[in-house]
CSV table of C-alpha atoms and ligand atoms in Angstrom, one decimal:
chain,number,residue,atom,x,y,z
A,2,UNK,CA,-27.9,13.6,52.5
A,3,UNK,CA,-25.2,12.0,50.0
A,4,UNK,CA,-25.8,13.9,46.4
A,5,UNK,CA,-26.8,11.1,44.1
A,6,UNK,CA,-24.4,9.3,42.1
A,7,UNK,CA,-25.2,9.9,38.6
A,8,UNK,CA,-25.3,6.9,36.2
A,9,UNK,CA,-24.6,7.0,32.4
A,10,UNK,CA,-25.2,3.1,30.8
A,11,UNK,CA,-24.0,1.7,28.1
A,12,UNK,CA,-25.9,-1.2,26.7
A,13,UNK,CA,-29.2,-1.0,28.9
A,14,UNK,CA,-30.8,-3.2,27.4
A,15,UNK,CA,-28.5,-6.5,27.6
A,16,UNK,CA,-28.2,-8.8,30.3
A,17,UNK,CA,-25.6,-6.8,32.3
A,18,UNK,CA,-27.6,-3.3,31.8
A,19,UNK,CA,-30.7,-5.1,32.7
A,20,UNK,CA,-29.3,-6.4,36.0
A,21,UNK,CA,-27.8,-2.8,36.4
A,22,UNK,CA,-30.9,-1.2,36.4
A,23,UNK,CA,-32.4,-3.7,39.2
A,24,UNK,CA,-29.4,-2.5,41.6
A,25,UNK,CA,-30.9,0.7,40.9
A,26,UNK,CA,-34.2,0.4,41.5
A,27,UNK,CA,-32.9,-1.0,45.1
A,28,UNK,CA,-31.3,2.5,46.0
A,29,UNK,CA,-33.3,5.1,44.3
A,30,UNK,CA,-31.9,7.4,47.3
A,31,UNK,CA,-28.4,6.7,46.2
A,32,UNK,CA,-28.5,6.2,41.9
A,33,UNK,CA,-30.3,8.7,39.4
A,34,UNK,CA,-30.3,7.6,35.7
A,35,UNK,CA,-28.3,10.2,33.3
A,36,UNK,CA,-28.5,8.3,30.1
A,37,UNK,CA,-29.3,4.8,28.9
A,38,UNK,CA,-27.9,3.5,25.5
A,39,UNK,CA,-29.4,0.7,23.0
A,40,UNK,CA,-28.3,-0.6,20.1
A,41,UNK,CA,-31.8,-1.3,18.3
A,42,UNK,CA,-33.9,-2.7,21.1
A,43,UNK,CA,-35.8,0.6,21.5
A,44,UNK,CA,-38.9,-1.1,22.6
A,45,UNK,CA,-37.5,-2.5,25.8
A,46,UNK,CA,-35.2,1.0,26.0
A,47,UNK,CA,-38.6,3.3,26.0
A,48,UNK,CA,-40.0,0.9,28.8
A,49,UNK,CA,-36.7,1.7,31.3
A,50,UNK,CA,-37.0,4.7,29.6
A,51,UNK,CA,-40.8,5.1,31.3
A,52,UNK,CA,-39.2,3.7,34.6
A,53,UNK,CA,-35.7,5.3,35.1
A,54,UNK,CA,-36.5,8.6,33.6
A,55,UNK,CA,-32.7,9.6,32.2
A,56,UNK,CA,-32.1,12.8,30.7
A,57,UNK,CA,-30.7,11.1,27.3
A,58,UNK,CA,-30.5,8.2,25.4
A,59,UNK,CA,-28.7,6.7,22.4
A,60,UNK,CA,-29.3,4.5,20.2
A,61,UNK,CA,-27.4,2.8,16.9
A,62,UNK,CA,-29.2,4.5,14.0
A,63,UNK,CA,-31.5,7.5,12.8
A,64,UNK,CA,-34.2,5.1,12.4
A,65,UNK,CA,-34.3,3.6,15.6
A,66,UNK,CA,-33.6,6.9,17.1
A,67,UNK,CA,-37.6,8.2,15.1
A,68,UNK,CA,-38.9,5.1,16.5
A,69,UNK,CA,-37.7,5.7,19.6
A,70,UNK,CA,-39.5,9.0,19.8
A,71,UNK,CA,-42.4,8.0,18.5
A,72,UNK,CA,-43.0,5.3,22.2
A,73,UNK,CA,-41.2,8.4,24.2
A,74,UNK,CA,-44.4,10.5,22.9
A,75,UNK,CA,-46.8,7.9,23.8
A,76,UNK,CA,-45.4,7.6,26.8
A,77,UNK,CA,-45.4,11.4,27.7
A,78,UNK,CA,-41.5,11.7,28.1
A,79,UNK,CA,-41.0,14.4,25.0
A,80,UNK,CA,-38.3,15.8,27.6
A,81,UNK,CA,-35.9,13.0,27.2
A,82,UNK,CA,-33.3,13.9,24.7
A,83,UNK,CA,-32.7,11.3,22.1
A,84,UNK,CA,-28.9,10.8,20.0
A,85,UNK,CA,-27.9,8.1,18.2
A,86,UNK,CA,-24.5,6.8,16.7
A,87,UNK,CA,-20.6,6.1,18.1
A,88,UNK,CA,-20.2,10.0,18.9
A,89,UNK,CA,-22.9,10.1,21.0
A,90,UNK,CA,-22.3,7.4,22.9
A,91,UNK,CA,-18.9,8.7,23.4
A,92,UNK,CA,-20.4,12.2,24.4
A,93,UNK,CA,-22.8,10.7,27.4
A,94,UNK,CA,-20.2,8.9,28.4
A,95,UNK,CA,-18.2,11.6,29.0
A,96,UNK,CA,-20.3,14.0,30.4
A,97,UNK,CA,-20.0,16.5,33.3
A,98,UNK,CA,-23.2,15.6,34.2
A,99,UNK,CA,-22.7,11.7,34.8
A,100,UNK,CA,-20.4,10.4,37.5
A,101,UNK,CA,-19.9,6.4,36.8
A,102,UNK,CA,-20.5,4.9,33.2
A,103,UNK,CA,-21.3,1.4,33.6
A,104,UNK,CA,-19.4,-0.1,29.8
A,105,UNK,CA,-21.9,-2.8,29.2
A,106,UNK,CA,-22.2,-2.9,25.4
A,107,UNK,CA,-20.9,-6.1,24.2
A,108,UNK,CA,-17.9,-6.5,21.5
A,109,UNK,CA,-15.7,-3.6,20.0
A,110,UNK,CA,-18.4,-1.9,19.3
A,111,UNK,CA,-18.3,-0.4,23.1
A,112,UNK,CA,-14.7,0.5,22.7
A,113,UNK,CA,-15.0,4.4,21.6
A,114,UNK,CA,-17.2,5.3,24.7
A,115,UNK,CA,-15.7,2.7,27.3
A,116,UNK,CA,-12.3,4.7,26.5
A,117,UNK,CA,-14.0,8.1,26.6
A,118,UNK,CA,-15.4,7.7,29.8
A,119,UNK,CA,-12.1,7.0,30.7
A,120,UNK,CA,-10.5,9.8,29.1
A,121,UNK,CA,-12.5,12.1,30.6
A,122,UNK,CA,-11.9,10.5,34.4
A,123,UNK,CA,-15.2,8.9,35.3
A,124,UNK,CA,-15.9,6.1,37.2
A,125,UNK,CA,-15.7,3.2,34.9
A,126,UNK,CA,-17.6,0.2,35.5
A,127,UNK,CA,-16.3,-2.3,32.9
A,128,UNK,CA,-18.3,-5.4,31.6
A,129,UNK,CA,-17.1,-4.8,28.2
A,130,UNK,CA,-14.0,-6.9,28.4
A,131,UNK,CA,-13.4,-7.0,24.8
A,132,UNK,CA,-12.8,-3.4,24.8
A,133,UNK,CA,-10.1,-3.7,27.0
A,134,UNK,CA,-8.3,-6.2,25.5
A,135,UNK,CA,-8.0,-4.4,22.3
A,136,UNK,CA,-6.6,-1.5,23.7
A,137,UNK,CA,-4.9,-2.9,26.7
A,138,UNK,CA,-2.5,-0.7,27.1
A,139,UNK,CA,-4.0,2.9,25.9
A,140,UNK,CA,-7.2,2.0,27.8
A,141,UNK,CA,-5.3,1.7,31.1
A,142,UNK,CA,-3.1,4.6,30.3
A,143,UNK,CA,-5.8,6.9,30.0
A,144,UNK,CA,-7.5,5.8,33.5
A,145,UNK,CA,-4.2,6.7,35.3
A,146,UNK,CA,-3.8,10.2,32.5
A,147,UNK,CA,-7.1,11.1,33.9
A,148,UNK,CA,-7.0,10.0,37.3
A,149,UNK,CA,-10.7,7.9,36.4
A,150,UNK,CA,-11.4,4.8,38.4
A,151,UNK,CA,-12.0,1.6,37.0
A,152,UNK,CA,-13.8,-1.2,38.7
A,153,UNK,CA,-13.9,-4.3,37.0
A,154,UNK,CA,-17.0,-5.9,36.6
A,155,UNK,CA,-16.6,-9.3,34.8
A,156,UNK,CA,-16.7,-11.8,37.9
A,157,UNK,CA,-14.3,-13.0,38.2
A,158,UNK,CA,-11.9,-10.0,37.9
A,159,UNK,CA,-14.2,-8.4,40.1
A,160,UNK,CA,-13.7,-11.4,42.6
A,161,UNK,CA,-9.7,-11.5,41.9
A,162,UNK,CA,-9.8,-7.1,43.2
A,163,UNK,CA,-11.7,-8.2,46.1
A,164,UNK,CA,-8.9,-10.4,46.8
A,165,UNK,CA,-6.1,-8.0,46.6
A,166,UNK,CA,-4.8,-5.8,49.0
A,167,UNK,CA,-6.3,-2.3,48.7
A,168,UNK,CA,-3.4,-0.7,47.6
A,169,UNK,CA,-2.5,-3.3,44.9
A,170,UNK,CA,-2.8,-0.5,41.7
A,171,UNK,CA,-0.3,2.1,43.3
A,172,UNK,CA,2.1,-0.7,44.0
A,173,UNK,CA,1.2,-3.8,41.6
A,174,UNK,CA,4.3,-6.8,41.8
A,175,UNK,CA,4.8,-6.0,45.3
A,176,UNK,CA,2.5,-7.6,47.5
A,177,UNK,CA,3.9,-11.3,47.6
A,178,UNK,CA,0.9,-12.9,44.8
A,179,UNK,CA,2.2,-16.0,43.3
A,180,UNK,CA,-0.5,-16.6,41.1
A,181,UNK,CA,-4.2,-15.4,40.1
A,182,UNK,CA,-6.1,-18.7,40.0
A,183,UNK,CA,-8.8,-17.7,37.3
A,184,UNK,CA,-12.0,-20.0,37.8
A,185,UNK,CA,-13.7,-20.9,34.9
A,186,UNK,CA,-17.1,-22.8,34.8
A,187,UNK,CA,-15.9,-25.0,31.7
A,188,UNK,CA,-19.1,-24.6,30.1
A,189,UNK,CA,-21.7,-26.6,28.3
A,190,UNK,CA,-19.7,-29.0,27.0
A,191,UNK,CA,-16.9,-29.3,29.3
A,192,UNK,CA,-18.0,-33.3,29.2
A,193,UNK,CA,-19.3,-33.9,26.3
A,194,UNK,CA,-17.4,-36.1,23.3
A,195,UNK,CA,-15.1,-33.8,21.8
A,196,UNK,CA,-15.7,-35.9,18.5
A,197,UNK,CA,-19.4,-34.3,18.6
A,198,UNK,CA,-19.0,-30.8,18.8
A,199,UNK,CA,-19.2,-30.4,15.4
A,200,UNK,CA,-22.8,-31.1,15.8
A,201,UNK,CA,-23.8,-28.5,18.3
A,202,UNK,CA,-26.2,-26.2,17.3
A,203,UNK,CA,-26.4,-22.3,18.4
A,204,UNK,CA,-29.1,-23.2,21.1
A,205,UNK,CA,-26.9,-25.9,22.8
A,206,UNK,CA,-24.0,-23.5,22.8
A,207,UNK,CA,-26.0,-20.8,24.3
A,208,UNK,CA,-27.4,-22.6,27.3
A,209,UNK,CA,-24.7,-22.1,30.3
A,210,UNK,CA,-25.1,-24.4,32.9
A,211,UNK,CA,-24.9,-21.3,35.6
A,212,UNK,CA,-25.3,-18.2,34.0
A,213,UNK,CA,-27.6,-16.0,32.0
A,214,UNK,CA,-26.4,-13.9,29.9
A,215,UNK,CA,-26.4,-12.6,26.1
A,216,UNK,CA,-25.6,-14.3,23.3
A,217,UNK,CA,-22.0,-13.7,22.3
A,218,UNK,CA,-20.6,-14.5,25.8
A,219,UNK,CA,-22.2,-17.3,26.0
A,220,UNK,CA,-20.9,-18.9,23.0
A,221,UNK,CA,-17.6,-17.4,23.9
A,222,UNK,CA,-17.7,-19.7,27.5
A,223,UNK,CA,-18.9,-22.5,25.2
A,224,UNK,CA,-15.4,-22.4,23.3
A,225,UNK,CA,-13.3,-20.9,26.6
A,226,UNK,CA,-12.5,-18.2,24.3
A,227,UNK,CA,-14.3,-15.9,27.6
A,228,UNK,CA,-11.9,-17.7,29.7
A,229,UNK,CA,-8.9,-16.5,27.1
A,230,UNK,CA,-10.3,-13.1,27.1
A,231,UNK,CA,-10.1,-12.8,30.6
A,232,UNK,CA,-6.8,-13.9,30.9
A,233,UNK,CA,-5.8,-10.8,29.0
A,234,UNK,CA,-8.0,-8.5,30.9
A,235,UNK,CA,-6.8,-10.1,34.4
A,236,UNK,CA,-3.5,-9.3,32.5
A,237,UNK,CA,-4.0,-5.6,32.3
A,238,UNK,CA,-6.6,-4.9,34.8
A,239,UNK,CA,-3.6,-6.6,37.5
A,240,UNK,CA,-0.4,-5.7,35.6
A,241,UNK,CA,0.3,-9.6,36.2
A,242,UNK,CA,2.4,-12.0,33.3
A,243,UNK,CA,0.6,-14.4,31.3
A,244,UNK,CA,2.6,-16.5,33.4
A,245,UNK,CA,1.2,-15.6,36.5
A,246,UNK,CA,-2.4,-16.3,35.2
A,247,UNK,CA,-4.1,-19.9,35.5
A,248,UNK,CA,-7.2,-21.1,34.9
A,249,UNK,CA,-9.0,-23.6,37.0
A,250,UNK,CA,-11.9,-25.2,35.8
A,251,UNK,CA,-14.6,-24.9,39.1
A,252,UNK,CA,-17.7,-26.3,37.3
A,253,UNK,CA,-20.0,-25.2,40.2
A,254,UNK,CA,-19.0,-21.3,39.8
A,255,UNK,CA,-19.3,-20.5,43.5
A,256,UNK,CA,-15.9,-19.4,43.6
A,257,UNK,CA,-15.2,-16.2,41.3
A,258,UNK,CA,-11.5,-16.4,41.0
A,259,UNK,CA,-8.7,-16.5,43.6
A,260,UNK,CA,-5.2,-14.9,44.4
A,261,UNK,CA,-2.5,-17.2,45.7
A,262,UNK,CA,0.2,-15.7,47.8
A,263,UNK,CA,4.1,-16.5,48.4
A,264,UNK,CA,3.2,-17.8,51.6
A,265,UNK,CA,0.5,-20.1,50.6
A,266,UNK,CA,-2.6,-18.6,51.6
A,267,UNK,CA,-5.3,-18.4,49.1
A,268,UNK,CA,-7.8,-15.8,49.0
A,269,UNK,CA,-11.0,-16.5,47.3
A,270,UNK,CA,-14.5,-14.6,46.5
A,271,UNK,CA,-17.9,-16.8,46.6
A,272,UNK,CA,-21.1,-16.0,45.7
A,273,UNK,CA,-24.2,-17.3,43.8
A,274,UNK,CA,-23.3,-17.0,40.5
A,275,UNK,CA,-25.4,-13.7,39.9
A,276,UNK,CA,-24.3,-10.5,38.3
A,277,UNK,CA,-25.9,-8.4,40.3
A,278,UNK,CA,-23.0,-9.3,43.2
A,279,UNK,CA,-20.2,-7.2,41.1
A,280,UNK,CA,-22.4,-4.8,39.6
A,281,UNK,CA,-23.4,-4.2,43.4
A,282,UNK,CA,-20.1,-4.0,44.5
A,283,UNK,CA,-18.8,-1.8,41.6
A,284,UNK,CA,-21.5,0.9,42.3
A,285,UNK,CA,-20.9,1.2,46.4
A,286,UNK,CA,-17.6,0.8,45.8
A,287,UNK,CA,-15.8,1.0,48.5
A,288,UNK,CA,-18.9,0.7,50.5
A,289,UNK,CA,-21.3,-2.7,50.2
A,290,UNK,CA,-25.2,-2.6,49.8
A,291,UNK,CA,-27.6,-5.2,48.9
A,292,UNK,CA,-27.7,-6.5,45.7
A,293,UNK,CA,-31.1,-8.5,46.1
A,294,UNK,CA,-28.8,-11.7,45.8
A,295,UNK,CA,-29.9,-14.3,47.9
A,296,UNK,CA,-27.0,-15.2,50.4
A,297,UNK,CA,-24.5,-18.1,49.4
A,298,UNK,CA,-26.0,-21.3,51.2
A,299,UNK,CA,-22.7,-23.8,51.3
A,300,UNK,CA,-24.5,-26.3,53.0
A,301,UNK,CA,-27.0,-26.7,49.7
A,302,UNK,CA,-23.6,-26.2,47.6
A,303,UNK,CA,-21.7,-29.4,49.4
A,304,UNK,CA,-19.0,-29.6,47.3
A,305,UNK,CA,-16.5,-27.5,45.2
A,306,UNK,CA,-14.6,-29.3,42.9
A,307,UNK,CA,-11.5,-28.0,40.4
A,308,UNK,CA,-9.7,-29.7,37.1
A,309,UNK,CA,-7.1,-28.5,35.0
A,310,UNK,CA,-7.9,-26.9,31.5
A,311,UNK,CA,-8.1,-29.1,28.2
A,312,UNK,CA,-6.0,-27.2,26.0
A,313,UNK,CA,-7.1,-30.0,23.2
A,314,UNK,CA,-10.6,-29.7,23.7
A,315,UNK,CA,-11.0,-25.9,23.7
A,316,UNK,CA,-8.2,-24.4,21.5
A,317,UNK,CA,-9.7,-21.1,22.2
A,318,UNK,CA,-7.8,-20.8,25.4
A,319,UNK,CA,-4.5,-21.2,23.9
A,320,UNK,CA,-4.9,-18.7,21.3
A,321,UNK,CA,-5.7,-16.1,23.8
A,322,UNK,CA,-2.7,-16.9,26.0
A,323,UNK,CA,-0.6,-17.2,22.5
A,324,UNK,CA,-1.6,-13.8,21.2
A,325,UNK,CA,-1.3,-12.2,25.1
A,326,UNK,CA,2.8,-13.4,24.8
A,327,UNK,CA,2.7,-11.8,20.8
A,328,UNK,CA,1.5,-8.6,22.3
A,329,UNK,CA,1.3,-5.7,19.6
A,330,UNK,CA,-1.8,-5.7,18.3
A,331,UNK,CA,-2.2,-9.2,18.3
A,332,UNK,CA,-5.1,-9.7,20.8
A,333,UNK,CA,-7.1,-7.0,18.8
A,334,UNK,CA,-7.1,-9.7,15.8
A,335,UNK,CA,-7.9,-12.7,18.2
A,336,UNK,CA,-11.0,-10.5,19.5
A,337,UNK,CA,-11.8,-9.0,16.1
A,338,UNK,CA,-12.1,-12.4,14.3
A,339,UNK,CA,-13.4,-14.2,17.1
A,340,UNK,CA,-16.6,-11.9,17.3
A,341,UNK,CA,-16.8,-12.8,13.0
A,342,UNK,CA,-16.9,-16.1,14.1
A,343,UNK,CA,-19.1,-16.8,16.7
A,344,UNK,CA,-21.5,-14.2,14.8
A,345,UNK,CA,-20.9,-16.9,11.8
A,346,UNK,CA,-21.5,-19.9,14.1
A,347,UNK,CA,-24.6,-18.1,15.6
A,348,UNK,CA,-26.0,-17.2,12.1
A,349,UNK,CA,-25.8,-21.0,11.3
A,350,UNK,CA,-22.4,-20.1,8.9
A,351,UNK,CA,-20.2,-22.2,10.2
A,352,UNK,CA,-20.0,-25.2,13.0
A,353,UNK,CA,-18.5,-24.6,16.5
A,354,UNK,CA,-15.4,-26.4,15.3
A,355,UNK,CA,-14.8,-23.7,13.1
A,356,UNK,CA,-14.6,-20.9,15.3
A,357,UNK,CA,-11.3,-21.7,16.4
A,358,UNK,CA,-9.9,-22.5,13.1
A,359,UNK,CA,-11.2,-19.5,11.7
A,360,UNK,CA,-9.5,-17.0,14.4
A,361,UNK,CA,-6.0,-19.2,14.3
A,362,UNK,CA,-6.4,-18.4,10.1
A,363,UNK,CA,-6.5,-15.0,10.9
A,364,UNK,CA,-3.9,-14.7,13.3
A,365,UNK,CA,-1.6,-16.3,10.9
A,366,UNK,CA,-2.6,-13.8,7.8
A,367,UNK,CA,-2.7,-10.1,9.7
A,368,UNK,CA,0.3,-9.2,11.2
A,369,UNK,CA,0.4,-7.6,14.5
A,370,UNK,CA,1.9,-4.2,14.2
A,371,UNK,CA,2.4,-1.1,17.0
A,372,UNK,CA,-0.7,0.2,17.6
A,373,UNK,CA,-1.1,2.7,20.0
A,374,UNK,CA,-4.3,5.3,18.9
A,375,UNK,CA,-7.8,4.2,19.1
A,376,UNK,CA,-7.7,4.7,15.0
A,377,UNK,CA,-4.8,2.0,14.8
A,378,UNK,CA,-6.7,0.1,16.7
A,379,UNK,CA,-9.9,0.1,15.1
A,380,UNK,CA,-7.7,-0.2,11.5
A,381,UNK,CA,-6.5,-3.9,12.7
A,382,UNK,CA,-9.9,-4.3,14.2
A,383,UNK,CA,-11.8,-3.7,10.7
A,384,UNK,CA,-8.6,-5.6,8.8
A,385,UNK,CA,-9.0,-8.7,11.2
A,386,UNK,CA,-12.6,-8.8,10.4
A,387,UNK,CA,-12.2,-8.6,6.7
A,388,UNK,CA,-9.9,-11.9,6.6
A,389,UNK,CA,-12.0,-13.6,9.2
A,390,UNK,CA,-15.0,-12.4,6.9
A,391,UNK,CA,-13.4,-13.9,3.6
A,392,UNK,CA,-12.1,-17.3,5.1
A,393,UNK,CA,-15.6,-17.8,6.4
A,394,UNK,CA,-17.1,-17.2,2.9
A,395,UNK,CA,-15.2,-19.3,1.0
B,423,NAD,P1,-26.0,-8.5,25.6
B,423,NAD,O1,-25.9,-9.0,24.2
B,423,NAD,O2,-27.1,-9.1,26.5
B,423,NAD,O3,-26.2,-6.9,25.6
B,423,NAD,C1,-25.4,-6.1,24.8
B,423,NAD,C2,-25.9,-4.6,24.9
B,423,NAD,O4,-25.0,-3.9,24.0
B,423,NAD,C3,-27.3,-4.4,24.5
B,423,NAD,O5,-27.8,-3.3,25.2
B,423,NAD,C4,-27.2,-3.9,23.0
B,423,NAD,O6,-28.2,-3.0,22.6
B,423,NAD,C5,-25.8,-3.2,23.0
B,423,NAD,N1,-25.2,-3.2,21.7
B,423,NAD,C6,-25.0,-4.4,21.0
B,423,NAD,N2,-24.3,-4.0,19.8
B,423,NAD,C7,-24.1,-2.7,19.9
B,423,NAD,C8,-23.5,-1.8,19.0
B,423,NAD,N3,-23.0,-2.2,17.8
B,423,NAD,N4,-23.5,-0.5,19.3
B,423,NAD,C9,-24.0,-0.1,20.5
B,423,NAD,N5,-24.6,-0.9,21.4
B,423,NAD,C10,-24.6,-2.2,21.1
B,423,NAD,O7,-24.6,-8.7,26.3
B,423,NAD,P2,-24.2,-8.9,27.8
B,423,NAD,O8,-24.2,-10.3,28.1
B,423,NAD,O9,-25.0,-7.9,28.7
B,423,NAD,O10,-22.7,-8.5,27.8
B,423,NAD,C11,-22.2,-7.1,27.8
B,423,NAD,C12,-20.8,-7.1,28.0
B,423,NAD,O11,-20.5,-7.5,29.3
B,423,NAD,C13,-19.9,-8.0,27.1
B,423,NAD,O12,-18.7,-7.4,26.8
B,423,NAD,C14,-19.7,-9.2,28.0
B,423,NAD,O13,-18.5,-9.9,27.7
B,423,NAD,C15,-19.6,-8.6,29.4
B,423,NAD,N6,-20.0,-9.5,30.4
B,423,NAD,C16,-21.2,-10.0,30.5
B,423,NAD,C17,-21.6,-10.9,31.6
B,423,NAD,C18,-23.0,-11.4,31.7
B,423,NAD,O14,-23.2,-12.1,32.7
B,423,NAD,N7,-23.9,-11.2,30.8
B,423,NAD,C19,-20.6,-11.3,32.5
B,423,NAD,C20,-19.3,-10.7,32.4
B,423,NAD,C21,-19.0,-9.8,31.4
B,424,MG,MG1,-16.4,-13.6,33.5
């Protein structure tokens, strides 16, 4: 029998982890549980806990950590070891014992152990796109230094690999790809009066039309700032141009993204629009098993419809392609304010029209510089955040 693949994951107990964890518990002869990680939900992480029985988990602070033991006694699990803070997150995700490290946390936050597992060669599994486009190029210079793999996970870029030929990352630029048609769902208010968004509240902005998922992404694909990340992650992850990028507004999200080839074929991925398909797909890799997914019925979806981007209605998307072409650090300062302000607009700070405005400020004020250690990054990272921080106070 195969030895079982062992699973570190970071951010358990978001929508990503969650969905992780039911791949899982399809293929208990193929996945054991090394360590799950929490920020400071350590009611729901002693219940996997109780279920999944990993050898460690971390969470954010000391507190939650006594907490955390406290359910892990009542529970009879005294044997699960429990850590909490950045270096331990960056030591299960690096250790001998664990073989794939799904990078689920959300924000830069997950960057330190997304890029240690890395470093230390593991199977990467990366949700966390925002830790890849701070550190674009370190992060994918330390999966080829250490000979990891990494398997995106975001849908679309998981789609986009699925499109490609199998040897596309020993030979990017030379397969005859024209273009990487990046499908975006457009959101909830890809129709709505453009004079009203002002008025949206955190609720409205949260509630995708086709997806679950946390918080933060979803006001992200409320303002297409997602859809901007991902343009710089498809821009790493593929070694493709801004140029080379587009985005296609598909509001039905059956399509995941497609590749367009010199000779005018298009490849594309469908699917129900359910995690579960990539996460799937990223843990088998390169074998397929089931995902519990139910199987894409085209006859119930009809039709498939696609419109060009309105750079006017969601400025979001032309900052990220704007700081992609600046380079430097300047994509770590569109994601480092961008997280102030959406946590601003979620804490009822500021109105949705003033997330844009309030990453645009930024990217004015902080310079992007050279940076090309995790400390440099973090630096501009904690520097963004301050101006972001003060514009949004006064
Ligand atoms: P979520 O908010 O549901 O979960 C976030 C997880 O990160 C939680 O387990 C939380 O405890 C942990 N966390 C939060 N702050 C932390 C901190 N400071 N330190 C350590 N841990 C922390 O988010 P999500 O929707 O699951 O998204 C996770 C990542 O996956 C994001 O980067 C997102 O962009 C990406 N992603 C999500 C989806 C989706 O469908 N949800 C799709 C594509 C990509
Ligand atoms: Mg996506």
């Amino acid at each position: 029998m195969q030895k079982k693949q062992q699973l570190c994951i970071l951010g358990s107990t978001g929508s990503i982890g969650v969905s992780t964890l039911d791949v899982v518990a399809r293929h208990p002869d193929r996945y054991g549980v090394f360590a799950l990680t929490a920020h400071t939900q350590v009611a729901k992480l002693a219940e996997q806990c109780a279920q999944f029985l990993p050898q460690v988990v971390v969470v954010g602070t000391a507190q939650a950590a006594d907490e955390l033991a406290i359910l892990l006694k009542e529970e009879h699990l005294p044997q699960i070891q429990i850590l909490f803070g950045r270096d331990a997150l960056c030591a299960v995700a690096s250790a001998s014992e664990c073989d794939s490290v799904m990078a689920a946390i959300v924000g830069a936050a997950g960057l330190p152990a997304s890029l240690a597992a890395a470093k230390a060669g593991k199977k990467v599994l990366l949700a966390n796109k925002e830790a890849l486009v701070m550190s674009g190029q370190l992060f994918i210079d330390a999966i080829k230094d250490s000979g990891a793999t990494l398997l995106p996970i975001d849908s679309e870029h998981n789609a986009i690999f699925q499109c490609l030929p199998g040897n596309y990352n020993r030979h990017p630029g030379q397969h005859g790809i024209h273009k990487i048609l990046l499908t975006a769902s457009g959101g909830p208010f890809l129709n709505r009066d453009v004079n009203t968004l002002d008025d949206v509240t955190p609720e409205q902005a949260v509630a995708h039309p086709n997806w679950v998922m946390g918080r933060k992404i979803s006001v992200d694909s409320a303002t297409m700032m997602n859809k901007g990340l991902e343009v710089i992650e498809a821009h790493w992850l593929f070694a493709t141009p801004a140029e080379q990028i587009e985005v296609v507004i598909h509001p039905q999200s059956v399509i995941h993204s497609m590749v367009s080839y010199t000779d005018g074929s298009v490849i594309a991925q469908m699917g129900n629009p359910d995690m579960r398909i990539p996460i799937a797909y990223g843990m088998a890799y390169p074998e397929r098993i089931a995902s519990g997914v139910a199987p894409l019925d085209l006859l119930k979806v009809a039709s498939l419809n696609f419109i060009k981007p309105d750079f006017q209605r969601f400025p979001c998307l032309q900052l990220a392609y704007d700081a992609l072409k600046e380079g430097k650090s300047a994509a770590t300062i569109l994601n480092a304010s961008n997280e102030i302000a959406v946590q601003a607009f979620l804490d009822k700070r500021i109105g949705f029209r003033m997330i844009n405005q309030v990453i645009e400020y930024t990217l004015c004020k902080v310079a992007a510089t050279e940076a090309p250690d995790l400390e440099s990054i973090l630096a501009c990272d904690a520097e963004a955040r301050r101006v972001a921080g003060s514009m949004i106070s006064s």
